[in-house]
Coordinates of C-alpha atoms in Angstrom, one line a residue:
M1 CA 2.8 5.3 25.3
D2 CA 5.3 4.2 23.4
P3 CA 7.5 7.6 21.5
Q4 CA 7.8 5.2 18.5
L5 CA 4.6 5.3 17.9
E6 CA 3.6 8.7 19.0
L7 CA 5.7 10.1 16.6
F8 CA 3.7 7.5 14.1
Q9 CA 1.1 9.3 14.6
N10 CA 1.3 12.6 14.9
F11 CA 1.0 14.2 12.1
L12 CA 2.6 17.8 10.9
C13 CA -0.7 20.0 10.1
N14 CA -2.7 22.6 10.8
T15 CA -6.2 21.2 11.0
E16 CA -8.3 18.1 12.3
L17 CA -9.3 18.2 8.5
E18 CA -5.8 17.9 7.4
R19 CA -5.0 15.5 9.2
D20 CA -8.2 13.6 8.9
H21 CA -7.0 13.2 5.5
L22 CA -3.2 12.4 6.4
S23 CA -2.3 7.9 6.5
N24 CA 1.6 6.4 6.5
T25 CA 3.6 5.0 3.6
I26 CA 5.8 2.1 4.2
D27 CA 8.8 2.5 2.1
L28 CA 9.5 -1.4 1.7
W29 CA 6.4 -2.4 1.8
D30 CA 4.7 -0.6 -0.4
S31 CA 7.0 -0.8 -2.6
I32 CA 6.6 -4.6 -2.8
P33 CA 4.0 -6.0 -5.3
R34 CA 2.3 -8.1 -3.5
Y35 CA -2.3 -7.5 -4.3
S36 CA -0.9 -7.0 -8.0
L37 CA -3.7 -9.9 -9.3
S38 CA -7.4 -9.5 -9.7
R39 CA -10.4 -11.4 -8.8
Q40 CA -11.4 -11.9 -12.5
A41 CA -7.8 -13.6 -13.2
M42 CA -7.9 -16.0 -9.7
I43 CA -10.7 -17.2 -11.7
K44 CA -8.3 -18.5 -14.3
L45 CA -5.9 -19.3 -12.0
R46 CA -7.6 -22.0 -10.6
S47 CA -7.7 -26.0 -10.0
E48 CA -10.5 -27.7 -10.2
K49 CA -11.4 -27.5 -6.7
G50 CA -10.1 -23.9 -6.7
F51 CA -6.8 -24.5 -5.7
L52 CA -3.3 -21.9 -6.8
D53 CA -0.2 -21.9 -7.3
L54 CA 2.4 -20.2 -4.8
L55 CA 2.8 -17.1 -7.1
E56 CA 7.0 -14.6 -7.4
I57 CA 7.0 -11.4 -9.2
D58 CA 10.7 -10.5 -9.5
F59 CA 10.9 -6.6 -8.6
N60 CA 12.8 -4.2 -8.1
Y61 CA 13.2 -2.7 -4.6
R62 CA 16.1 0.6 -4.8
G63 CA 18.6 -0.9 -7.4
T64 CA 18.3 -4.4 -5.3
G65 CA 16.5 -7.6 -7.8
L66 CA 14.5 -8.7 -4.8
K67 CA 11.8 -11.5 -5.6
A68 CA 8.0 -12.3 -4.0
I69 CA 6.8 -15.3 -3.6
I70 CA 2.9 -15.9 -1.5
Q71 CA 0.6 -17.9 -0.4
P72 CA -2.5 -17.8 -0.5
A73 CA -5.1 -18.2 1.9
R74 CA -7.6 -21.0 1.6
I75 CA -11.2 -19.7 2.6
R76 CA -14.4 -21.6 3.4
E77 CA -17.3 -19.8 1.4
E78 CA -21.0 -19.1 2.3
E79 CA -21.5 -22.5 0.3
G80 CA -19.8 -24.5 2.0
T81 CA -16.6 -24.7 -0.5
T82 CA -12.9 -24.3 -0.3
Q83 CA -11.6 -21.3 -2.5
D84 CA -7.5 -19.7 -3.3
Y85 CA -7.1 -16.5 -2.9
Y86 CA -4.6 -13.9 -3.3
P87 CA -4.6 -11.0 -1.4
S88 CA -6.0 -8.4 -4.1
A89 CA -6.8 -5.2 -4.5
N90 CA -10.1 -5.0 -2.1
E91 CA -7.6 -6.6 1.0
E92 CA -5.3 -3.2 0.0
L93 CA -7.8 -1.1 1.2
V94 CA -9.1 -2.9 4.3
E95 CA -5.4 -3.2 4.8
D96 CA -4.7 0.8 4.4
A97 CA -7.8 1.8 6.0
L98 CA -6.6 -0.7 9.1
R99 CA -3.1 1.6 9.1
K100 CA -5.6 4.9 9.3
I101 CA -7.4 3.7 12.1
A102 CA -3.7 2.8 13.6
T103 CA -2.9 6.5 13.4
D104 CA -6.3 7.0 16.8
Q105 CA -3.8 7.0 19.2
N106 CA -7.0 5.0 21.2
H107 CA -6.3 2.0 18.5
G108 CA -3.2 1.5 17.9
Y109 CA -0.4 -0.3 18.9
F110 CA 3.0 -0.9 19.6
D111 CA 4.2 -3.8 22.1
R112 CA 8.8 -3.2 21.9
A113 CA 9.2 -6.6 24.7
N114 CA 7.2 -8.0 21.9
Y115 CA 8.3 -6.1 18.9
R116 CA 4.6 -6.7 16.7
S117 CA 2.4 -4.0 15.9
G118 CA -1.2 -3.8 15.5
V119 CA -4.5 -1.6 16.2
V120 CA -7.4 -2.7 18.0
F121 CA -11.1 -2.4 15.3
S122 CA -14.1 -3.0 15.5
L123 CA -15.8 -4.1 11.6
Y124 CA -18.6 -0.7 12.0
M125 CA -15.8 1.6 12.5
L126 CA -13.7 -0.1 9.5
R127 CA -16.3 -0.2 7.7
E128 CA -17.7 3.2 8.1
E129 CA -13.4 3.9 7.6
L130 CA -13.8 2.6 4.2
N131 CA -17.5 4.6 3.3
K132 CA -15.7 7.7 4.5
R133 CA -12.9 7.1 1.6
G134 CA -15.4 5.6 -1.2
H135 CA -14.9 1.8 -0.8
T136 CA -18.5 1.3 0.9
R137 CA -18.1 -3.3 1.5
S138 CA -20.2 -5.7 3.0
Y139 CA -19.0 -6.4 7.2
Q140 CA -19.4 -10.4 5.3
E141 CA -16.9 -8.6 2.2
I142 CA -14.6 -6.8 5.1
I143 CA -14.8 -10.4 7.1
K144 CA -13.5 -11.9 3.5
S145 CA -11.0 -9.4 3.1
L146 CA -9.4 -10.3 6.5
R147 CA -9.4 -13.9 6.3
I148 CA -7.7 -13.5 3.3
L149 CA -5.0 -11.1 4.2
S150 CA -5.0 -13.2 8.2
G151 CA -4.1 -16.6 5.5
S152 CA -1.4 -15.4 3.2
L153 CA 1.9 -15.7 3.7
I154 CA 4.8 -13.9 1.6
E155 CA 8.4 -13.6 1.8
I156 CA 10.9 -12.3 0.2
R157 CA 14.2 -13.2 -1.5
T158 CA 16.7 -11.8 -2.9
D159 CA 18.4 -12.3 -6.1
D160 CA 20.5 -14.9 -5.0
G161 CA 17.9 -17.1 -3.4
S162 CA 18.8 -16.0 0.6
S163 CA 16.2 -14.3 2.2
M164 CA 16.0 -10.7 3.4
E165 CA 17.9 -10.2 6.8
G166 CA 15.5 -10.1 10.1
F167 CA 12.6 -11.1 7.7
S168 CA 10.3 -14.9 7.3
R169 CA 7.8 -15.7 5.5
T170 CA 5.5 -14.4 7.5
N171 CA 1.1 -13.8 6.8
Y172 CA -0.1 -10.4 5.6
L173 CA -1.8 -10.2 9.1
P174 CA 0.6 -12.4 11.5
S175 CA -2.5 -12.2 13.8
L176 CA -6.7 -11.5 13.6
T177 CA -8.2 -11.8 16.9
A178 CA -11.9 -12.4 15.7
V179 CA -15.4 -12.5 17.4
S180 CA -17.4 -14.4 17.2
R181 CA -20.3 -14.6 13.8
K182 CA -22.7 -14.4 17.0
K183 CA -21.6 -11.6 17.8
L184 CA -21.4 -9.7 15.1
R185 CA -24.5 -10.3 14.5
D186 CA -25.6 -8.4 17.7
D187 CA -22.7 -6.7 17.7
P188 CA -21.3 -4.8 14.9
K189 CA -18.6 -2.8 17.2
A190 CA -17.1 -5.5 19.1
K191 CA -13.2 -5.2 18.8
W192 CA -11.4 -7.1 16.9
S193 CA -7.2 -6.7 17.3
A194 CA -5.6 -7.0 13.4
Q195 CA -1.3 -7.3 13.9
F196 CA 0.9 -5.5 11.1
H197 CA 3.3 -7.3 9.5
P198 CA 7.0 -7.4 10.8
L199 CA 8.2 -5.1 7.7
V200 CA 5.8 -2.0 9.5
T201 CA 6.9 -2.9 13.0
Q202 CA 10.4 -1.8 11.5
S203 CA 9.1 0.9 9.2
I204 CA 7.6 2.5 12.6
D205 CA 10.6 2.0 15.2
A206 CA 13.1 2.9 11.7
L207 CA 11.6 5.8 11.1
T208 CA 10.9 4.5 7.6
Y209 CA 7.9 5.9 6.4
R210 CA 6.1 9.1 5.4
Q211 CA 3.0 10.8 6.0
Y212 CA 1.1 11.9 2.6
N213 CA -2.2 11.7 1.6
Y214 CA -4.0 9.5 1.9
H215 CA -7.5 10.9 1.4
Q216 CA -7.0 11.3 -1.6
M217 CA -5.0 8.1 -2.6
M218 CA -8.3 6.2 -2.0
A219 CA -10.1 8.9 -4.2
H220 CA -8.3 7.3 -7.2
K221 CA -10.9 5.0 -9.1
T222 CA -7.6 2.4 -10.5
Q223 CA -5.3 0.9 -8.4
L224 CA -2.3 1.5 -10.2
A225 CA -3.1 5.4 -9.3
R226 CA -2.9 4.3 -5.8
W227 CA 0.3 2.8 -6.6
L228 CA 1.8 5.2 -8.3
H229 CA 0.5 8.0 -5.4
K230 CA 2.0 5.8 -3.2
Q231 CA 5.9 6.0 -5.0
L232 CA 5.7 8.9 -5.6
S233 CA 5.4 10.1 -1.8
L234 CA 8.0 7.6 -1.2
K235 CA 10.6 8.5 -3.7
F236 CA 9.6 12.1 -4.7
T237 CA 11.1 13.9 -1.5
F238 CA 12.5 16.3 -3.2
A239 CA 9.8 17.6 -4.9
S240 CA 9.1 21.4 -5.9
M241 CA 7.9 23.5 -8.5
L242 CA 11.2 23.5 -10.4
T243 CA 12.3 19.8 -9.9
H244 CA 10.8 16.8 -12.3
F245 CA 10.7 12.9 -11.4
E246 CA 11.4 10.7 -14.4
M247 CA 9.9 7.2 -14.1
R248 CA 9.9 4.1 -17.0
Y249 CA 6.9 2.3 -18.3
S250 CA 9.0 -0.5 -18.3
T251 CA 10.1 0.1 -14.2
V252 CA 6.4 0.4 -13.5
K253 CA 5.5 -2.4 -15.0
R254 CA 8.2 -4.1 -13.5
D255 CA 8.1 -3.1 -9.7
S256 CA 4.0 -2.5 -9.5
A257 CA 3.0 -6.0 -11.9
L258 CA -0.6 -4.0 -12.6
L259 CA 0.4 -4.3 -15.5
N260 CA -1.3 -7.9 -16.9
Y261 CA -2.4 -7.2 -20.1
A262 CA -1.8 -9.9 -22.6
R263 CA -1.0 -6.1 -25.1
E264 CA 1.3 -4.7 -24.9
R265 CA -0.1 -1.3 -26.5
D266 CA -2.8 -2.2 -23.5
C267 CA -0.3 -2.2 -20.6
M268 CA 1.1 1.4 -21.8
D269 CA -2.7 2.8 -22.7
A270 CA -3.4 1.5 -19.2
L271 CA -0.2 3.5 -17.4
G272 CA -1.4 6.8 -19.3
K273 CA -4.3 6.2 -17.8
A274 CA -4.0 6.3 -13.9
L275 CA -0.9 8.8 -15.4
M276 CA -3.6 10.7 -15.9
E277 CA -5.6 10.8 -13.4
L278 CA -3.5 11.4 -10.5
Q279 CA -3.2 15.3 -12.9
D280 CA -7.4 15.4 -13.2
Q281 CA -7.2 14.3 -8.6
G282 CA -4.1 17.4 -8.4
V283 CA -0.9 15.0 -7.8
L284 CA 0.6 15.7 -10.8
Q285 CA 1.0 19.4 -12.9
S286 CA 1.7 17.6 -16.1
C287 CA 3.3 14.8 -17.6
T288 CA 5.4 14.6 -21.3
K289 CA 5.6 11.4 -22.6
Q290 CA 8.9 10.4 -24.1
N291 CA 9.4 7.5 -26.8
I292 CA 11.8 5.2 -26.3
T293 CA 12.0 3.5 -30.1
G294 CA 14.7 0.8 -30.7
L295 CA 14.9 -0.9 -34.8
R296 CA 11.7 0.3 -37.0
G297 CA 10.3 2.9 -34.8
K298 CA 9.0 0.7 -32.5
I299 CA 8.0 1.7 -29.5
E300 CA 10.7 -0.3 -27.0
D301 CA 10.2 2.5 -23.6
I302 CA 8.3 5.1 -22.3
N303 CA 10.2 7.6 -20.8
Y304 CA 7.9 10.3 -18.1
V305 CA 8.3 13.2 -16.8
L306 CA 6.3 14.5 -14.4
T307 CA 5.8 17.4 -12.9
P308 CA 4.1 17.9 -9.4
T309 CA 1.1 20.5 -8.4
P310 CA 2.0 23.0 -5.8
E311 CA -0.2 21.1 -3.5
F312 CA 2.1 18.1 -3.5
V313 CA 5.3 20.3 -3.5
K314 CA 3.3 21.3 0.1
E315 CA 2.8 18.0 1.1
M316 CA 6.2 16.5 0.3
K317 CA 7.8 19.5 2.7
A318 CA 5.5 18.7 5.2
A319 CA 5.8 15.2 5.4
N320 CA 9.8 16.1 4.8
K321 CA 9.8 18.6 7.8
R322 CA 8.1 15.5 9.9
Y323 CA 10.7 13.7 9.1
A324 CA 13.4 15.7 9.7
L325 CA 11.4 16.6 13.7
A326 CA 11.3 13.2 14.2
V327 CA 15.3 12.8 13.7
D328 CA 16.4 15.7 15.2
K329 CA 18.1 16.8 12.2
P330 CA 16.7 19.8 10.1
V331 CA 16.0 20.2 6.6
D332 CA 18.0 21.6 3.8
K333 CA 17.5 25.2 2.2
L334 CA 14.3 23.7 -0.5
G335 CA 13.4 21.5 2.2
N336 CA 14.3 17.9 1.7
A337 CA 14.7 16.1 4.2
P338 CA 17.7 14.1 6.1
K339 CA 18.6 10.5 3.8
V340 CA 16.3 7.5 5.0
R341 CA 18.5 6.2 7.3

């Protein structure tokens, strides 16, 4: 087994139950707002023939302005019609489940010679994983999501319009090997193979991923709460009962691309509810809101001061220690890991 894959699959935990709850969140890849439009929103954007245009989303990654350009997948429906789909929340859940399955030694792979990574799975296995995390899907729904993931293209560009170094216009899943429909009807346990996006492969190789409470993340009811959980797992590496994490409403709106309501007040309310969900689920102990006002007292932005729960602090320290062991450098006195290179 390649040592990089072994590091990706080994978690720092005490029990098998803890291990079952853990997966990896990928630094850059999980910071790209690539699942931002709902199926309902797509209906309004489609042409009469069912086509969608390119979707362009500006966002910021660790101080750098970037743009995601997404080309939708063209899917033939059961009744024979053709429609375009951007990857949405359904596909995000499927990708997260595939990454979890890849942490099993018998299912994940890392092909160093061809610089590829991915997962070998069955539809039954994928469906059971989703069911286990509270997201029941039929085989037909799962197959549709896999086709959308393998048929959608994404490109990341910098502020000056150039493509990111080492990155090209690539499918979410560059390769998907599927069994025939007849075989599916006969045996939903037949093997499939999916290749992960190059940024996932790059992260596995460069150790720019972090273990986090995947089970808890998947239990959140809203997509925004799941996005916030991943971002906190990636960025709140210094979590302790004496430290706080601050984020602004404007930052979340820009970088998640999930606050698409017509009224600004509805967007603010949605973020407030998502943060409350993180408190209810035991990620945050408290959340203090500080309104930033302009002329005539109009709210122009909101600063949120987030306090973690002891459980989240424990998880962050375990993630820090796991990373430090991987790069063979000790954590500091506060339990913080060396900075990701």
